[in-house]
XYZ file of C-alpha atoms in Angstrom:
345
model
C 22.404 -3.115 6.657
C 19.577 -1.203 8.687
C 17.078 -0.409 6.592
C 14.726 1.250 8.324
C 16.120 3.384 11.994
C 13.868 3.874 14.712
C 13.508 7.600 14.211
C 12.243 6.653 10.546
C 9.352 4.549 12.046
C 8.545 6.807 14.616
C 8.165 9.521 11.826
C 6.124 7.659 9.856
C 3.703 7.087 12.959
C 3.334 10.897 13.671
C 2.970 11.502 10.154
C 0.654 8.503 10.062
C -1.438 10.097 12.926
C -1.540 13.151 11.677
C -2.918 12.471 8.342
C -5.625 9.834 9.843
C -6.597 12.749 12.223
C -7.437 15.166 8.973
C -7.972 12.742 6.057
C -10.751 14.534 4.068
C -14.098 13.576 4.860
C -13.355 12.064 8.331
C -15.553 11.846 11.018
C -14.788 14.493 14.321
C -14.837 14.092 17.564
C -13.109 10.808 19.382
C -13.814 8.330 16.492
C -11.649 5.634 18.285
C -15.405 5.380 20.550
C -17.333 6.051 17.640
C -18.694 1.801 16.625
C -19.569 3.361 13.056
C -16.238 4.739 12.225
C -14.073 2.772 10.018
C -10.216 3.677 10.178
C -8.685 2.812 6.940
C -4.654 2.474 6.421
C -3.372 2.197 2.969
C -0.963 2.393 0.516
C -0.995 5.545 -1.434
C -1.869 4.011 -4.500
C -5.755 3.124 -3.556
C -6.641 6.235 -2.221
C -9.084 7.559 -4.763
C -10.574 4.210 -5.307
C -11.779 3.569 -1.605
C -12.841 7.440 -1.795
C -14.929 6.313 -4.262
C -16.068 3.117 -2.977
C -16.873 4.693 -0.031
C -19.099 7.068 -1.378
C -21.292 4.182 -2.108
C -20.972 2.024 0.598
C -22.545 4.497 2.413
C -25.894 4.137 0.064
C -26.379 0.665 1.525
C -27.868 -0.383 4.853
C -25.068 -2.020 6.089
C -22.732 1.226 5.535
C -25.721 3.662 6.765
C -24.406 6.336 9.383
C -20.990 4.939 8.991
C -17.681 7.954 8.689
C -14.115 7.329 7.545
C -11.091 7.935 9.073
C -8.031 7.754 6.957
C -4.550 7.431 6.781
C -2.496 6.710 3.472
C 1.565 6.333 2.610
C 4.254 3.699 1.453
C 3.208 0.486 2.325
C 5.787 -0.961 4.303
C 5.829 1.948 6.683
C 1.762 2.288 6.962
C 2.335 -1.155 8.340
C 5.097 -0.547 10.242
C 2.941 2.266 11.930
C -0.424 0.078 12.223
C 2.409 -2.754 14.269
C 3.505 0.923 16.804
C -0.424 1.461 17.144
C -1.669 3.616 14.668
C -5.310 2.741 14.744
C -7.071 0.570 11.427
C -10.047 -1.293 11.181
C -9.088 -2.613 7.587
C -5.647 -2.085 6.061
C -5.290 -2.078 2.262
C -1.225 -2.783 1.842
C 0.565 -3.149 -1.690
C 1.863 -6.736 -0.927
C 0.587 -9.251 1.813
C 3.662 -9.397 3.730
C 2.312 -6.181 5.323
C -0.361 -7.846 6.101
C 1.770 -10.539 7.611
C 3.495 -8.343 9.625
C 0.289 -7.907 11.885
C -0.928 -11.412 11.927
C 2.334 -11.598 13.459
C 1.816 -8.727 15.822
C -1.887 -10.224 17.013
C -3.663 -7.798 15.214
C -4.866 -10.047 12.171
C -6.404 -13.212 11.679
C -4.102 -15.553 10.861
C -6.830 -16.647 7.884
C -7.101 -13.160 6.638
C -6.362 -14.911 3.189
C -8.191 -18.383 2.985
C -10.914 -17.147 1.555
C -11.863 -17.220 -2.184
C -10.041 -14.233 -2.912
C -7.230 -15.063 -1.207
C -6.821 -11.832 0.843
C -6.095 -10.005 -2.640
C -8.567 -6.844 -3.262
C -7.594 -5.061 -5.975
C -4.862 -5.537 -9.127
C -2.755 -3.962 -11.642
C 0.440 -4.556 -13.883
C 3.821 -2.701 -13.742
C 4.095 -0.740 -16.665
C 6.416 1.490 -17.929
C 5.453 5.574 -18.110
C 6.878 7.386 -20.596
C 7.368 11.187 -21.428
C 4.794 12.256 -24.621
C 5.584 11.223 -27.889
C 8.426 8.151 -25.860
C 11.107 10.044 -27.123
C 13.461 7.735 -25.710
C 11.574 4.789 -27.546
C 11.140 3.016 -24.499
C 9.350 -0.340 -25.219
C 11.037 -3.410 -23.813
C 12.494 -4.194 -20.275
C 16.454 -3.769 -22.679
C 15.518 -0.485 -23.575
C 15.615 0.801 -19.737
C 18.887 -0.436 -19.106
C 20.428 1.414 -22.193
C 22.549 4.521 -21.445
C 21.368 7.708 -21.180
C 17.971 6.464 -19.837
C 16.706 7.508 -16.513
C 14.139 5.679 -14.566
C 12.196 6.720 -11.637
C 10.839 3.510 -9.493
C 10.008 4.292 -5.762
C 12.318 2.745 -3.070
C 11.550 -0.996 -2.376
C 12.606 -0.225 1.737
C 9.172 1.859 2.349
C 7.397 1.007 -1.008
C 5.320 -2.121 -1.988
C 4.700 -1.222 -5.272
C 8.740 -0.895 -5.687
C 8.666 -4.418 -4.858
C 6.433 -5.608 -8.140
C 8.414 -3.390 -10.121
C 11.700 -5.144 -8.882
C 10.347 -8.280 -9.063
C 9.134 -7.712 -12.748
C 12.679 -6.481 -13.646
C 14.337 -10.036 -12.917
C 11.235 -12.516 -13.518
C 11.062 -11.079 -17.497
C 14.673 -12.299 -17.405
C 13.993 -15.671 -15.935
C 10.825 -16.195 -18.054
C 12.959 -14.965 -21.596
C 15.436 -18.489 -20.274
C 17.725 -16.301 -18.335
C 19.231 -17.743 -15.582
C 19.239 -15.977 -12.319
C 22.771 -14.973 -12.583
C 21.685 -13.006 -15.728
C 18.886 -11.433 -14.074
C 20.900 -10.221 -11.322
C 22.862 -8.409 -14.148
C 19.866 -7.143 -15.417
C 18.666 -5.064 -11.878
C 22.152 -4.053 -11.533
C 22.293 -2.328 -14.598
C 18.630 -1.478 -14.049
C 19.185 0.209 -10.792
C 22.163 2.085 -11.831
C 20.102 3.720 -14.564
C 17.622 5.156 -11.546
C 18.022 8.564 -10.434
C 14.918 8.646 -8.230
C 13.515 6.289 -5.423
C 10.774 8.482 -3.913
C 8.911 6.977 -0.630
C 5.877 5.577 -2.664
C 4.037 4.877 -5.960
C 2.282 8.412 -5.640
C 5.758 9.885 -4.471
C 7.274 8.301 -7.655
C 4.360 9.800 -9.730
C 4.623 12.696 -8.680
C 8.374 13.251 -8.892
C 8.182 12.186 -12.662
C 5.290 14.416 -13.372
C 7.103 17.080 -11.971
C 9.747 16.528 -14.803
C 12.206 13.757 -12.713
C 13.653 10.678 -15.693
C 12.789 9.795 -18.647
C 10.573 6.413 -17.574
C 7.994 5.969 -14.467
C 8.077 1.886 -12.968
C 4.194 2.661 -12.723
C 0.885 0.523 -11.582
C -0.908 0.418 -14.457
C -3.534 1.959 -12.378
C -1.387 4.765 -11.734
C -1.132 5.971 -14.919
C -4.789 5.877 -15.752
C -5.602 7.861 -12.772
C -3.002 10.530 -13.560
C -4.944 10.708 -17.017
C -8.252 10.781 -15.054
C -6.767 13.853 -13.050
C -5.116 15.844 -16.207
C -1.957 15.146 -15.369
C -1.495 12.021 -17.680
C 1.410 10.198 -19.173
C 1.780 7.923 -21.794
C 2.646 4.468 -20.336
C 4.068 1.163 -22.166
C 2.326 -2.421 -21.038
C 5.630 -4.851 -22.153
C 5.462 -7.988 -23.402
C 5.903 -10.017 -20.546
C 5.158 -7.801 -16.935
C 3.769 -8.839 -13.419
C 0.207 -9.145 -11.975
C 0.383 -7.159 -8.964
C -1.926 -8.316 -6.227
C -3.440 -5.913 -3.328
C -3.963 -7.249 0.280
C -6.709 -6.213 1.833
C -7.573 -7.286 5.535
C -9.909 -5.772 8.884
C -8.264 -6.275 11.864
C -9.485 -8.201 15.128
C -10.780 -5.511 16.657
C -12.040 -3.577 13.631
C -15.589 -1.915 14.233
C -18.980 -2.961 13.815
C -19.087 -2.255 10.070
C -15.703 -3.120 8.861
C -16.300 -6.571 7.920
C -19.294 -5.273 5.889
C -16.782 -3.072 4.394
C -14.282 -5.660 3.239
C -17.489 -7.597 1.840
C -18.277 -4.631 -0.535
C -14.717 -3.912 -1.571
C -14.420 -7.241 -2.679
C -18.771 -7.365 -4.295
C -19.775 -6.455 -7.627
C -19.654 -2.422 -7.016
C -16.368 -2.544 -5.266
C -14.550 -3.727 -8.013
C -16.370 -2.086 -9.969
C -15.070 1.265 -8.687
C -11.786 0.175 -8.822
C -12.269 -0.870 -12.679
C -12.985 3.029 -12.970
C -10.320 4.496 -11.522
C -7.613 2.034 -13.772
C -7.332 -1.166 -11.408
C -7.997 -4.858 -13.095
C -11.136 -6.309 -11.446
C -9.969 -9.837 -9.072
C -13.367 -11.394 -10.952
C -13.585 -11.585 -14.679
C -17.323 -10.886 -14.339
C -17.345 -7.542 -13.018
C -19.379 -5.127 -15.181
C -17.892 -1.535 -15.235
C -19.341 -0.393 -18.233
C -16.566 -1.740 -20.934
C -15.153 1.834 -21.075
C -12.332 3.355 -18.185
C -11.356 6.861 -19.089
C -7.654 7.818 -19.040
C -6.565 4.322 -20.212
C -4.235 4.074 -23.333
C -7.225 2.759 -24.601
C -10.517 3.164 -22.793
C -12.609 0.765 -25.064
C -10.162 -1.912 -24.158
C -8.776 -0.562 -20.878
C -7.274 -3.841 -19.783
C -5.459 -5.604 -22.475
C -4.043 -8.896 -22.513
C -0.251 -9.479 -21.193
C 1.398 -11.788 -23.687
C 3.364 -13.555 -20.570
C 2.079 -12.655 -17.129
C 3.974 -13.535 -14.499
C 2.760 -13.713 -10.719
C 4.548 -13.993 -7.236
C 3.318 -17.813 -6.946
C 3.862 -19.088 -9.806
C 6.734 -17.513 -10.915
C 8.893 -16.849 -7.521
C 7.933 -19.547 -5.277
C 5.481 -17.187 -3.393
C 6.058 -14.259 -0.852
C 8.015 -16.253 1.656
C 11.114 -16.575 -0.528
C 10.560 -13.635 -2.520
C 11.415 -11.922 0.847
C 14.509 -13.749 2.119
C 16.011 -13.693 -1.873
C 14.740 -10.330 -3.003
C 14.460 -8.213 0.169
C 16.535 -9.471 3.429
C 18.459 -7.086 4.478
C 21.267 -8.185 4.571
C 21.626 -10.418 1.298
C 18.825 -9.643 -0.723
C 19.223 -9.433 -4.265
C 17.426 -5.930 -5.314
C 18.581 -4.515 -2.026
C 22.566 -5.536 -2.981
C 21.325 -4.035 -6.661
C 20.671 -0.622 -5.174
C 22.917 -0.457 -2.454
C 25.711 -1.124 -5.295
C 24.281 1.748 -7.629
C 25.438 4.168 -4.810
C 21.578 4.766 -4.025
C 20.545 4.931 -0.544
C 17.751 2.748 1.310
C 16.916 5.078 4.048
């Protein structure tokens, strides 16, 4: 099965372009020569948290004089673009295979993630968003895969935060003493209950906002900031869910700055601002007040998860998780969709 044709890449390059040549508050003129310009490529998910970040990075010496440009979209393709030769001094991907996929290209360090954080700058869990008042009752992973309800999850072919969602769906299985053969079941019934895969986590947002299914395979984060904005839904943490873990990386040949960048993402006032705008700090000693507005509950914006399940621990890492979940030819949640009738392209 292709996955992803040539003409699809090559769109999301000139789309990729285009948006890094007009991101809001990017620097003019020919910023590729420009040593304080840092080019950022993302996931959609992040955007208004580097925005913000950014705003005071630029307060300090080291981020004095320096101008953004910026380019954000599904994960997979944004790398997939960066690989083609969209410019990036630091990439901020949903999962660290995309990160991978330009150590692999020369463009990364292969120790991008041997340091303490291990290449992870920001987290959330997948949650489940839910239409005001829930009336579809929607509070355990059974109750999507009932008839009649509709979920909206973004497509796991361009989309890394697809991926957690997918993964969450079987590992809740697995860690309730399913065995895989039951959680297969489980996404196959869970993907024939979708009626939307938009391109990305903000795609997917937006499409339910706009009145698409009756449940939202959301970032946590996600539905905070949609709160923050006045667009917010009300959103179900389950029992057992998955930590989802950010990659964050500057490239070899990232500008003066960048490093300096990645150093106050990953400080006290970097996740700080993420903490704000509804992402779980990677240190349990950040201080961002106590209070983040839009959450279910902004005194206690970041509850406990009664069983919380993460890629090492629970799937053997991102290595396999690729080949069993995600090859493209046998992968599990691929097959899952594919046999729905829903499309990957």
């Amino acid at each position: 099965m292709q996955i992803r044709s040539r003409a699809a890449l090559a769109a999301a390059l000139v789309g990729a372009l285009a948006l890094s040549a007009c991101a809001p508050g990017a620097s003019g003129g020919d910023s590729d020569d420009d040593a304080k310009t840092i080019h950022i490529v993302g996931f959609a998910v992040p955007e208004a948290a580097n925005k913000n970040i950014a705003s005071e990075f630029v307060k300090t010496p080291e981020g004095e004089g320096v101008e953004f440009q910026t380019s954000y979209g599904p994960s997979g393709d944004q790398s997939r673009a960066v690989a083609a030769g969209l410019k990036a001094d630091y990439v901020h991907f949903s999962v660290p295979t995309d990160v991978t996929r330009l150590v692999d290209e020369g463009l990364v360090d292969e120790g991008w993630d041997q340091g303490e954080n291990k290449g992870v700058v920001s987290r959330s869990v997948v949650v489940f968003g839910v239409r005001d008042g829930n009336p579809k009752n929607i509070k355990t992973w059974a109750d999507l895969v009932k008839p009649g309800v509709e979920i909206v999850t973004p497509n796991p072919a361009s989309s890394g935060a697809a991926r957690w969602n997918a993964l969450a769906a079987y590992g809740q299985v697995i860690s309730d003493g399913g065995t895989d053969k039951e959680a297969t079941e489980y996404v196959d019934k869970f993907f024939k209950n979708v009626v939307s895969l938009p391109g990305s986590g903000r795609d997917a947002t937006t499409a339910f906002l706009g009145g698409t299914g009756d449940v939202l395979m959301a970032y946590e984060n996600e539905a905070i900031l949609a709160a923050q904005n006045d667009e917010g839904f009300e959103y179900v943490l389950p029992d057992t869910t998955l930590l989802i873990e950010n990659a964050g990386a500057v490239l070899k040949d990232a500008s003066e700055p960048s490093q300096a960048w990645l150093d106050f993402v990953l400080g006290d006032e970097g996740q700080k601002q993420f903490a704000l705008t509804g992402f779980r700090p990677i240190r349990d000693d950040v201080d961002y007040g106590g209070t983040v507005e839009g959450a279910a509950d902004p005194s206690n914006p970041f509850p406990e998860v009664k069983t919380l399940l993460t890629v090492d621990n629970d799937f053997g890492g991102w290595d396999e998780v690729s080949t069993k979940f995600f090859d493209e030819e046998n992968g599990i949640i691929f097959a899952a969709i594919l046999g729905a009738g829903l499309s990957l392209e």
